[in-house]
Short mmCIF file of C-alpha atoms and ligand atoms in Angstrom, two decimals:
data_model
loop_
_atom_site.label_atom_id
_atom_site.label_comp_id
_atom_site.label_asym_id
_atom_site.label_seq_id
_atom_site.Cartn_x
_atom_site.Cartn_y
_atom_site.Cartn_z
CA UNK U 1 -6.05 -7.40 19.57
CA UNK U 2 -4.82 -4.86 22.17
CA UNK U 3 -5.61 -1.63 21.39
CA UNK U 4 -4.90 1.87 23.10
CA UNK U 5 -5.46 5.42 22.21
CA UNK U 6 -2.91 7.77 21.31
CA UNK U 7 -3.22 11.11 20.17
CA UNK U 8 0.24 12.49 19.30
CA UNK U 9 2.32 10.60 16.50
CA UNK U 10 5.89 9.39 17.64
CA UNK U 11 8.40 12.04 16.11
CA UNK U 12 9.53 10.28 12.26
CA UNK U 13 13.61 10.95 11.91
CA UNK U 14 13.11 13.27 8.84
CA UNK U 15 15.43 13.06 5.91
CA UNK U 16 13.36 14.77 3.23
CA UNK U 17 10.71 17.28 3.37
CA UNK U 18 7.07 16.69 4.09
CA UNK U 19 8.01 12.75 6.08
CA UNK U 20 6.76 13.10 9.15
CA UNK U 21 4.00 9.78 9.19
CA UNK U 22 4.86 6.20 9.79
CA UNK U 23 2.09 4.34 9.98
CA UNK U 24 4.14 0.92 10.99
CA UNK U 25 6.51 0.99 14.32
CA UNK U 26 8.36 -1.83 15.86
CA UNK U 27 7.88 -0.99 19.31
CA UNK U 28 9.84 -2.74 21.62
CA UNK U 29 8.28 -6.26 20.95
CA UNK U 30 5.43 -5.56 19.39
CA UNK U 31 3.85 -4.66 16.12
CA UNK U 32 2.25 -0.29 16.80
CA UNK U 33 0.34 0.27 13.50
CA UNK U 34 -1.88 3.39 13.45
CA UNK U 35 -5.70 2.10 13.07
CA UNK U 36 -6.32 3.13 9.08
CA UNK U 37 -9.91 2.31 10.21
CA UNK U 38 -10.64 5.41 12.28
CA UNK U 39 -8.78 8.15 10.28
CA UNK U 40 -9.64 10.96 9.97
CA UNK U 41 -11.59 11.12 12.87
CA UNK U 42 -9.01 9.76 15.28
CA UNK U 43 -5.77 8.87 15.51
CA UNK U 44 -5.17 5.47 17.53
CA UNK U 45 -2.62 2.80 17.23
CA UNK U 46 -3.25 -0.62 17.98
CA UNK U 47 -0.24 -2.78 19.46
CA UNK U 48 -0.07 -6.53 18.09
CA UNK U 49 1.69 -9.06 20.11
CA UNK U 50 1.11 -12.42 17.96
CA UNK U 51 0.89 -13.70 14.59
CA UNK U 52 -3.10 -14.45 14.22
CA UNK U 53 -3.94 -10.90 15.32
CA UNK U 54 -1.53 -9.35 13.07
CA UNK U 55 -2.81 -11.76 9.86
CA UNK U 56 -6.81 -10.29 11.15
CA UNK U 57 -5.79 -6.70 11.19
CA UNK U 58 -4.25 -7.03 7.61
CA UNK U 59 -7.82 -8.68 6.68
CA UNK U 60 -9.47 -6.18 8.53
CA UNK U 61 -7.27 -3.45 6.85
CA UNK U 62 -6.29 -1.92 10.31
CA UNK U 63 -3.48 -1.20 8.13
CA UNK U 64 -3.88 -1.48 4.37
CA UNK U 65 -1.42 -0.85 1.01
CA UNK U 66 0.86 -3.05 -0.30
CA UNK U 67 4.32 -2.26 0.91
CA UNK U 68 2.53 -1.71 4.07
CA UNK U 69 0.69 -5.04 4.48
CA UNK U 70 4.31 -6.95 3.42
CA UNK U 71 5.97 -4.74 6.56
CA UNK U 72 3.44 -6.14 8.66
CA UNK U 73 3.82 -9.34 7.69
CA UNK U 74 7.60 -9.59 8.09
CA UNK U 75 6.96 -8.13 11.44
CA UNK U 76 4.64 -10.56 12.43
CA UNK U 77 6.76 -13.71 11.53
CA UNK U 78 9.03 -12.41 14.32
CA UNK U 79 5.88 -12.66 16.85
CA UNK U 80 5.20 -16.12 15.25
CA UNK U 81 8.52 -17.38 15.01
CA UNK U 82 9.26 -16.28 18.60
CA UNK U 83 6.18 -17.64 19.97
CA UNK U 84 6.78 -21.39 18.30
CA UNK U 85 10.27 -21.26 19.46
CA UNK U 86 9.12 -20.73 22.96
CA UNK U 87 6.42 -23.13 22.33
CA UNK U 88 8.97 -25.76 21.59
CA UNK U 89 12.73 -25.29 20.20
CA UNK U 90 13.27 -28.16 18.42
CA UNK U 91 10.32 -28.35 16.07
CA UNK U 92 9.42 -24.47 16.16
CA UNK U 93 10.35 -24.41 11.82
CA UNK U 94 7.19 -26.98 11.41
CA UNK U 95 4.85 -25.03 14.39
CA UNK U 96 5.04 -21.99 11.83
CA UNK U 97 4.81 -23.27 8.63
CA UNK U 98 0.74 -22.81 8.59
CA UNK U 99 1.10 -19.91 10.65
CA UNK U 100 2.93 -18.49 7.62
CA UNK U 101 0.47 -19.92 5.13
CA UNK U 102 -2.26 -17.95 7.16
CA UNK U 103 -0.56 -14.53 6.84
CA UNK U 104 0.37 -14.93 2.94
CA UNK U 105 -3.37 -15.15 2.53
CA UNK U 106 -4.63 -12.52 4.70
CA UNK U 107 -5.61 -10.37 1.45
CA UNK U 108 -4.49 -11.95 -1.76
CA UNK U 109 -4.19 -9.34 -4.71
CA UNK U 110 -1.27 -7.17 -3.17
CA UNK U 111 2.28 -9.34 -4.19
CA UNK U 112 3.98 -7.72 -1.39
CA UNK U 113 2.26 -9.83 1.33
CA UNK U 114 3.46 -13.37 -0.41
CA UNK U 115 6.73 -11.63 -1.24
CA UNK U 116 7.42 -10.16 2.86
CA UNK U 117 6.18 -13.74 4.16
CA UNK U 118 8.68 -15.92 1.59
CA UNK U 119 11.52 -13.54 2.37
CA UNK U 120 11.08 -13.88 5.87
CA UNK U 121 10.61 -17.69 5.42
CA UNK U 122 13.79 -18.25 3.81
CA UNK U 123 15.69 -16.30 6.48
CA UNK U 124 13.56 -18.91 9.31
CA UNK U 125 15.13 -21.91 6.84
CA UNK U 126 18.83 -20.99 7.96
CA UNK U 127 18.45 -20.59 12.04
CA UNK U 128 18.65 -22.85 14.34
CA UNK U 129 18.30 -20.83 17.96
CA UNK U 130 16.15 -18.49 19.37
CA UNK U 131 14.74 -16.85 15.75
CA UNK U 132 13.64 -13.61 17.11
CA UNK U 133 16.95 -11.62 16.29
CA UNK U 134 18.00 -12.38 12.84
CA UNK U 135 13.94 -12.04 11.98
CA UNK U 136 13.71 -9.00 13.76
CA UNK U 137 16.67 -7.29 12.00
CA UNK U 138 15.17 -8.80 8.42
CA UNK U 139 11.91 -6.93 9.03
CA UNK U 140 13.52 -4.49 10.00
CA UNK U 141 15.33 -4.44 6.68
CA UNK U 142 12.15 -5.07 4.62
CA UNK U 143 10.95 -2.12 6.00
CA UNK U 144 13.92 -0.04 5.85
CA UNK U 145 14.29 -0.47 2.24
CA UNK U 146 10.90 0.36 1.64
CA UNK U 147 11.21 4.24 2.65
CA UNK U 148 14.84 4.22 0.63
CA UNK U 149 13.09 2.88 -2.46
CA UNK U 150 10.15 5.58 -2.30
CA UNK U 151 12.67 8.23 -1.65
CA UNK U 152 14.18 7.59 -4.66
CA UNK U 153 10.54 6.77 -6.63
CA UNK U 154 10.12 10.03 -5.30
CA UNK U 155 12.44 12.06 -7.12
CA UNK U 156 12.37 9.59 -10.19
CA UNK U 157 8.59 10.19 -10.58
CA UNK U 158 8.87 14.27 -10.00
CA UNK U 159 11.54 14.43 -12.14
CA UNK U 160 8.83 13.36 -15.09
CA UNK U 161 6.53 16.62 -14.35
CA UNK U 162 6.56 19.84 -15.58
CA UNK U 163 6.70 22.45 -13.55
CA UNK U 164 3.63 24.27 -11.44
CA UNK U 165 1.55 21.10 -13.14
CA UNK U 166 -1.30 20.10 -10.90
CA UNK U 167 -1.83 15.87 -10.48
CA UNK U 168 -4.67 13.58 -9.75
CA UNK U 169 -3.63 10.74 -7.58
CA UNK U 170 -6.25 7.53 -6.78
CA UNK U 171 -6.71 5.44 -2.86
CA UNK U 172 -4.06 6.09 -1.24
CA UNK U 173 -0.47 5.45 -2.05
CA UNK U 174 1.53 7.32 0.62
CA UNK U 175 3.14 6.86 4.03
CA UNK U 176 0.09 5.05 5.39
CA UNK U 177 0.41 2.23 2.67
CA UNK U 178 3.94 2.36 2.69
CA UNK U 179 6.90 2.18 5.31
CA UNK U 180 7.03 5.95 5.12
CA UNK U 181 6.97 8.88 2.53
CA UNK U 182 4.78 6.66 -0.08
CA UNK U 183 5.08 5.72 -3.72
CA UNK U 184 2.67 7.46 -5.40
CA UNK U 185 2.43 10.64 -2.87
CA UNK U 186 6.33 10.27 -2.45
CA UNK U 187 6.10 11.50 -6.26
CA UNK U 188 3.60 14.22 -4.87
CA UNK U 189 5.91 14.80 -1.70
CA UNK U 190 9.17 15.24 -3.96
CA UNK U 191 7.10 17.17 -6.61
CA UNK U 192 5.32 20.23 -4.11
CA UNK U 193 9.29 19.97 -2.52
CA UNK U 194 10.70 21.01 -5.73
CA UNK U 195 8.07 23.26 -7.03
CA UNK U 196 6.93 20.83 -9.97
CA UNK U 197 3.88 19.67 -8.44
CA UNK U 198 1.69 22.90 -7.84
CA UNK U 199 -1.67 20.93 -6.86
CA UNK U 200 -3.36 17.63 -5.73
CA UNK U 201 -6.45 16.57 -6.64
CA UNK U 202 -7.54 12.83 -4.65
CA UNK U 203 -9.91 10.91 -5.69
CA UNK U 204 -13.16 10.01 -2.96
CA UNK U 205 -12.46 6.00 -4.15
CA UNK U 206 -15.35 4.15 -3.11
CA UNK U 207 -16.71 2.46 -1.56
CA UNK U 208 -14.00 2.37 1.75
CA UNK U 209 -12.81 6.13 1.34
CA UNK U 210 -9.01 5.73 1.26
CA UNK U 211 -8.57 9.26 -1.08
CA UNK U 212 -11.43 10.94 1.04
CA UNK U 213 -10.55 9.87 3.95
CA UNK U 214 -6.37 8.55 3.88
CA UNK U 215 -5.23 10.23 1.48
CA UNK U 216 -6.56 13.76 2.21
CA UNK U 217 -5.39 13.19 5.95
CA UNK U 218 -1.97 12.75 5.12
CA UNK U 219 -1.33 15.48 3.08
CA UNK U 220 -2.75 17.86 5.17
CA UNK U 221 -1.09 16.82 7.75
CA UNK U 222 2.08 17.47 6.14
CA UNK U 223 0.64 20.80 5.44
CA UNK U 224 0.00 20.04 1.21
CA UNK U 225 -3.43 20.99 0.26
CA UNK U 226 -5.33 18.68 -1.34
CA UNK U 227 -8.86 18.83 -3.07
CA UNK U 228 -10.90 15.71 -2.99
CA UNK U 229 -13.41 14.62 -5.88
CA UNK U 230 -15.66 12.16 -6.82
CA UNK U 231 -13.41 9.70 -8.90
CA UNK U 232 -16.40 9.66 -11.11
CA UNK U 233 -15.46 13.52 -11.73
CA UNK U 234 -12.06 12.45 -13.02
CA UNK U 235 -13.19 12.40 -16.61
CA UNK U 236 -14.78 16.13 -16.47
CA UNK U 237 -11.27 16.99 -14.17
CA UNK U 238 -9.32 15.73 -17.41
CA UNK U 239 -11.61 17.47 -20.18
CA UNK U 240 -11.43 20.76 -18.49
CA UNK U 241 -7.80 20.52 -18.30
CA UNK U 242 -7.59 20.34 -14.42
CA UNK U 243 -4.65 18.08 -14.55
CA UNK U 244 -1.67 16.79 -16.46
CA UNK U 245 -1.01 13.49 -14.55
CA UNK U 246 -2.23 10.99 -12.77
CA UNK U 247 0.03 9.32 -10.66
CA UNK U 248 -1.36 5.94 -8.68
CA UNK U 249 0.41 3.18 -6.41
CA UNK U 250 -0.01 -0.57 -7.16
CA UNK U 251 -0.77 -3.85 -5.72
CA UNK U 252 0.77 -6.21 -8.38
CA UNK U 253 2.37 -5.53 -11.58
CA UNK U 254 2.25 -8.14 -13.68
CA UNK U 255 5.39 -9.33 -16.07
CA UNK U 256 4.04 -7.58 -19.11
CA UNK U 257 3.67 -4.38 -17.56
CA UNK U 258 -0.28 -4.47 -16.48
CA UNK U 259 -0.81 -3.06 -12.96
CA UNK U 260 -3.52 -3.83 -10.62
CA UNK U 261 -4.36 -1.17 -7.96
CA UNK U 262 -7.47 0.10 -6.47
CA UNK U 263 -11.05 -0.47 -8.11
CA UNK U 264 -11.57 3.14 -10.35
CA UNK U 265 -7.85 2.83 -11.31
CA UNK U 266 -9.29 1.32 -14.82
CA UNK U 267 -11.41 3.74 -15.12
CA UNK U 268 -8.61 6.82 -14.76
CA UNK U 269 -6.55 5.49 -16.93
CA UNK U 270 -8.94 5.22 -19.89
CA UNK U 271 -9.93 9.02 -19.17
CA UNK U 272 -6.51 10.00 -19.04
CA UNK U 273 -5.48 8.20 -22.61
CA UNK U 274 -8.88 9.88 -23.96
CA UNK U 275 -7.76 13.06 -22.84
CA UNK U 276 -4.35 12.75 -23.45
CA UNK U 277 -3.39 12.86 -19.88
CA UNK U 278 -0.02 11.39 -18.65
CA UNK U 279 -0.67 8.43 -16.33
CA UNK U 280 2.25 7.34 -14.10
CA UNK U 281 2.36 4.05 -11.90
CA UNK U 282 4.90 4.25 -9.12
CA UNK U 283 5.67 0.75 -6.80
CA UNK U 284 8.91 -0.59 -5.13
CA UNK U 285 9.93 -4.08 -7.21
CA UNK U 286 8.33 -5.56 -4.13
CA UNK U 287 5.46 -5.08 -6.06
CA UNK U 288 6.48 -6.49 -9.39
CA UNK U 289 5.39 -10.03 -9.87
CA UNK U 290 7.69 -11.65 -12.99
CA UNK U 291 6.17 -15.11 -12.25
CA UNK U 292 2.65 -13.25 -13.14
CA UNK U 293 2.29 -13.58 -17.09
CA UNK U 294 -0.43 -11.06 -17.14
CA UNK U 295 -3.21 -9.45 -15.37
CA UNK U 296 -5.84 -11.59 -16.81
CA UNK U 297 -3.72 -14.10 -14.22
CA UNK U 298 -3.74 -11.50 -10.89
CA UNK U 299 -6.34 -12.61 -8.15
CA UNK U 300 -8.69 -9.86 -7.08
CA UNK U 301 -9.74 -9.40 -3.73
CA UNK U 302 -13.53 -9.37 -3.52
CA UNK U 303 -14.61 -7.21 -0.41
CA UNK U 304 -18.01 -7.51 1.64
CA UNK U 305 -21.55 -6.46 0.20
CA UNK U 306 -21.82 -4.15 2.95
CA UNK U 307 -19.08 -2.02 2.28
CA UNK U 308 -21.65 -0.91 -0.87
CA UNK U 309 -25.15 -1.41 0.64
CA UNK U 310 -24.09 0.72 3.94
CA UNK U 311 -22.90 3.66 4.51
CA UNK U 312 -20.99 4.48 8.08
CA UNK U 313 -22.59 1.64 9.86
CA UNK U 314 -26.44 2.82 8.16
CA UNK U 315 -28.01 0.69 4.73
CA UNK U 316 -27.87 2.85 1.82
CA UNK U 317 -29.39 0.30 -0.62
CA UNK U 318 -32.93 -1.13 -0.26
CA UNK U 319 -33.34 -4.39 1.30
CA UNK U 320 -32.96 -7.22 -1.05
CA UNK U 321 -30.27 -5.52 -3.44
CA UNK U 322 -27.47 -7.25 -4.02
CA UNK U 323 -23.36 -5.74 -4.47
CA UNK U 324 -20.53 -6.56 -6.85
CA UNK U 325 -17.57 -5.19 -4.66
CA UNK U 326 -14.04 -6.10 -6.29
CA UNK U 327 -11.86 -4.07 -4.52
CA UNK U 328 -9.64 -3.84 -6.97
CA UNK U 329 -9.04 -3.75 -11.14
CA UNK U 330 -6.29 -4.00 -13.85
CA UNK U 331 -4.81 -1.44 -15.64
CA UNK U 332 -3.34 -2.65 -19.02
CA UNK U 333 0.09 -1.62 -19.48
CA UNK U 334 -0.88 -0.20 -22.85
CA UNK U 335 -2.69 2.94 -21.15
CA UNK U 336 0.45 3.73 -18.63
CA UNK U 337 3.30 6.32 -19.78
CA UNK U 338 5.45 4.91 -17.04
CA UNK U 339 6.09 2.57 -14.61
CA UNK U 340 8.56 4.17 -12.04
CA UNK U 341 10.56 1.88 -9.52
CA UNK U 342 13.75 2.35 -7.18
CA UNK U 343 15.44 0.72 -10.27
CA UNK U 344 14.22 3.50 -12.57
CA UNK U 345 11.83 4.70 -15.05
CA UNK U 346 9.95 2.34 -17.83
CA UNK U 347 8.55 4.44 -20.30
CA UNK U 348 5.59 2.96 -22.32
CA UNK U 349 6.10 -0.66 -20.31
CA UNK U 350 6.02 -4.04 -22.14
CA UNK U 351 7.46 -7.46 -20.50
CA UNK U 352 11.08 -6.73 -22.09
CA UNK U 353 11.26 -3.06 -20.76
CA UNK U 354 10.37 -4.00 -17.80
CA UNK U 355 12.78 -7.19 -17.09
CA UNK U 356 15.32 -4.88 -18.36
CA UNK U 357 15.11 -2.26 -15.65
CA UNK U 358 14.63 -5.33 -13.28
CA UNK U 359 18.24 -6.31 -13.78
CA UNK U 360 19.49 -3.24 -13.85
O1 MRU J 1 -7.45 -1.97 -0.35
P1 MRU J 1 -6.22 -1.17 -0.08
O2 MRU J 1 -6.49 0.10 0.64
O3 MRU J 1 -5.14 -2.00 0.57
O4 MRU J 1 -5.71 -0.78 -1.53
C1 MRU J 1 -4.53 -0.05 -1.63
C2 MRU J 1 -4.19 0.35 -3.01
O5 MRU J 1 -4.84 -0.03 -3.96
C3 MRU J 1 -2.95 1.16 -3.18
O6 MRU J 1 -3.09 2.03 -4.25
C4 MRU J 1 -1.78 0.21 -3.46
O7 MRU J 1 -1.71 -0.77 -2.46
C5 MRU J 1 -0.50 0.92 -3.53
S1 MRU J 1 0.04 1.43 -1.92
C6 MRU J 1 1.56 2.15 -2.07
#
């Protein structure tokens, strides 16, 4: 993996307010992803030239997010694809068949990732010279509809606040985890623009940091203040009446409406129904999974011990403990007040809202 620093963002053509991050690039023939690792203390891209190092930095969560990890993906079947073909032209389709197996599995809760790779796939199936074009301009278009559909999850979502209400959002849902502008801090991003959203509150999530460290990062540096919290203060936020809605991404949402997302997620959502708090899940349909029954039947991704016994490189817990790390958890569709796509709004979800406003 080729990495180089870089201090200064490439300027982001802006179309909306408060858009100025992309955290995926296509750079000439490459794959430029900023380095999620090192924020907030620097800001470095690494470049990716091939399909193995582009499947390890999704593991590695160089870049991290659903829509965001699919991008990659689709970007790096181009590398693959192009490298096969030069490899050999005749039998290049059969070369990348594991190579594609490899990516699809890099992390395996977020749908996005199987749903980029199959897409991409499918394209492969109908050329038969040099690949590297037609893939290029169908990542391209994978990622390209990814900023359209937040843009319009974004003024969907902020059209469901009140105005001058202040919000409580979880990981980090936003241009880093995204193609640009984010789903759930699109709906913050659209909500400060028009006045509705009036304060951010972003939740530490432990144990890698995303709200702390991702989430607080980007908002600043689109100049939206942001207050960061314990997510284990989310309860007392709610009782005192700090917030009227939490708004959160999501990795997969099953056919019946239940959403899994980052670890803590659970947990917010049972506050918020306790407290009568308005909970609002926002995700492109990239994210919905109709051939997933339920979330009893989503796979979740369970992350390293050491990400719980350390701390920054140091051992927090005493030798000999043990960790229970699942990074992530599912959110019955029960406790959300609405599901918010690029194809609309589900209010209350259940499987036959939500296949309805599929088709729509
Ligand atoms: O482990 P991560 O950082 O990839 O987890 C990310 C999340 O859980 C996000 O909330 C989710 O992917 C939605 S991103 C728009």
């Amino acid at each position: 993996m080729r990495s180089k620093l870089c201090t200064v963002s490439k300027p982001v053509a802006q179309t909306l307010p408060y858009d100025s991050i992309r955290a995926i690039e296509w750079d000439g023939d490459r794959i430029k992803l900023i380095d999620q690792r090192l924020l907030p203390e620097r800001l470095e891209h690494i470049y990716l030239d091939n399909l193995p190092d582009s499947a390890r930095a999704i593991r590695d969560m160089v870049v991290r997010g659903a829509p965001a990890i699919g991008i990659t993906a689709a970007y790096a079947v181009v590398l693959g694809a192009g490298a096969r073909f030069a490899e050999d032209p005749q039998a290049w389709h059969e070369l990348l068949t594991p190579d594609l197996a490899l990516l699809a599995v890099a992390r395996p809760t977020a749908v996005n990732l199987s749903w980029a790779v199959e897409r991409m796939r499918k394209v492969s199936n109908t050329i038969t010279g040099d690949p590297v074009p037609l893939l290029r301009k169908e990542a391209g278009s994978i990622h390209a509809e990814d900023i359209a559909a937040n843009y319009v999850m974004g003024k969907l979502g902020a059209a469901l606040i009140d105005d001058g209400s202040v919000v409580l959002t979880h990981c980090n849902a936003g241009a880093l985890a995204t193609g640009g502008y984010g789903t759930a801090l699109g709906v913050v991003r659209a909500g400060v623009a028009s006045g509705r959203i009036a304060g951010v509150y972003a939740s530490e999530t432990r144990p890698w940091l995303q709200g702390a460290r991702l989430t607080a990062w980007e908002l600043l540096q689109e100049g939206i203040p942001v207050t960061v919290t314990a997510e284990a203060a989310a309860a007392t936020l709610m009782k005192q009446g700090r917030v009227q809605w939490v708004i959160v991404g999501a990795d997969r949402i099953a056919a019946n409406g239940d959403v899994a997302n980052k670890i803590g997620t659970y947990a917010a959502a049972l506050a918020a129904r306790h407290h009568d708090i308005k909970f609002m899940v926002v995700a492109p349909t990239s994210t919905v999974d109709m051939s997933t029954a339920s979330g009893a039947d989503i796979p979740i991704e369970s992350r390293g011990e050491d990400e719980l016994l350390a701390f920054a490189g140091r051992r927090t817990a005493p030798d000999g403990a043990r960790a229970w790390n699942p990074a992530f958890d599912v959110t019955p569709a029960t406790l959300i007040d609405a599901i918010v796509t690029e194809k609309g709004v589900v209010l209350s979800p259940n499987r036959e809202k939500l296949a309805a406003s599929l088709k729509s």
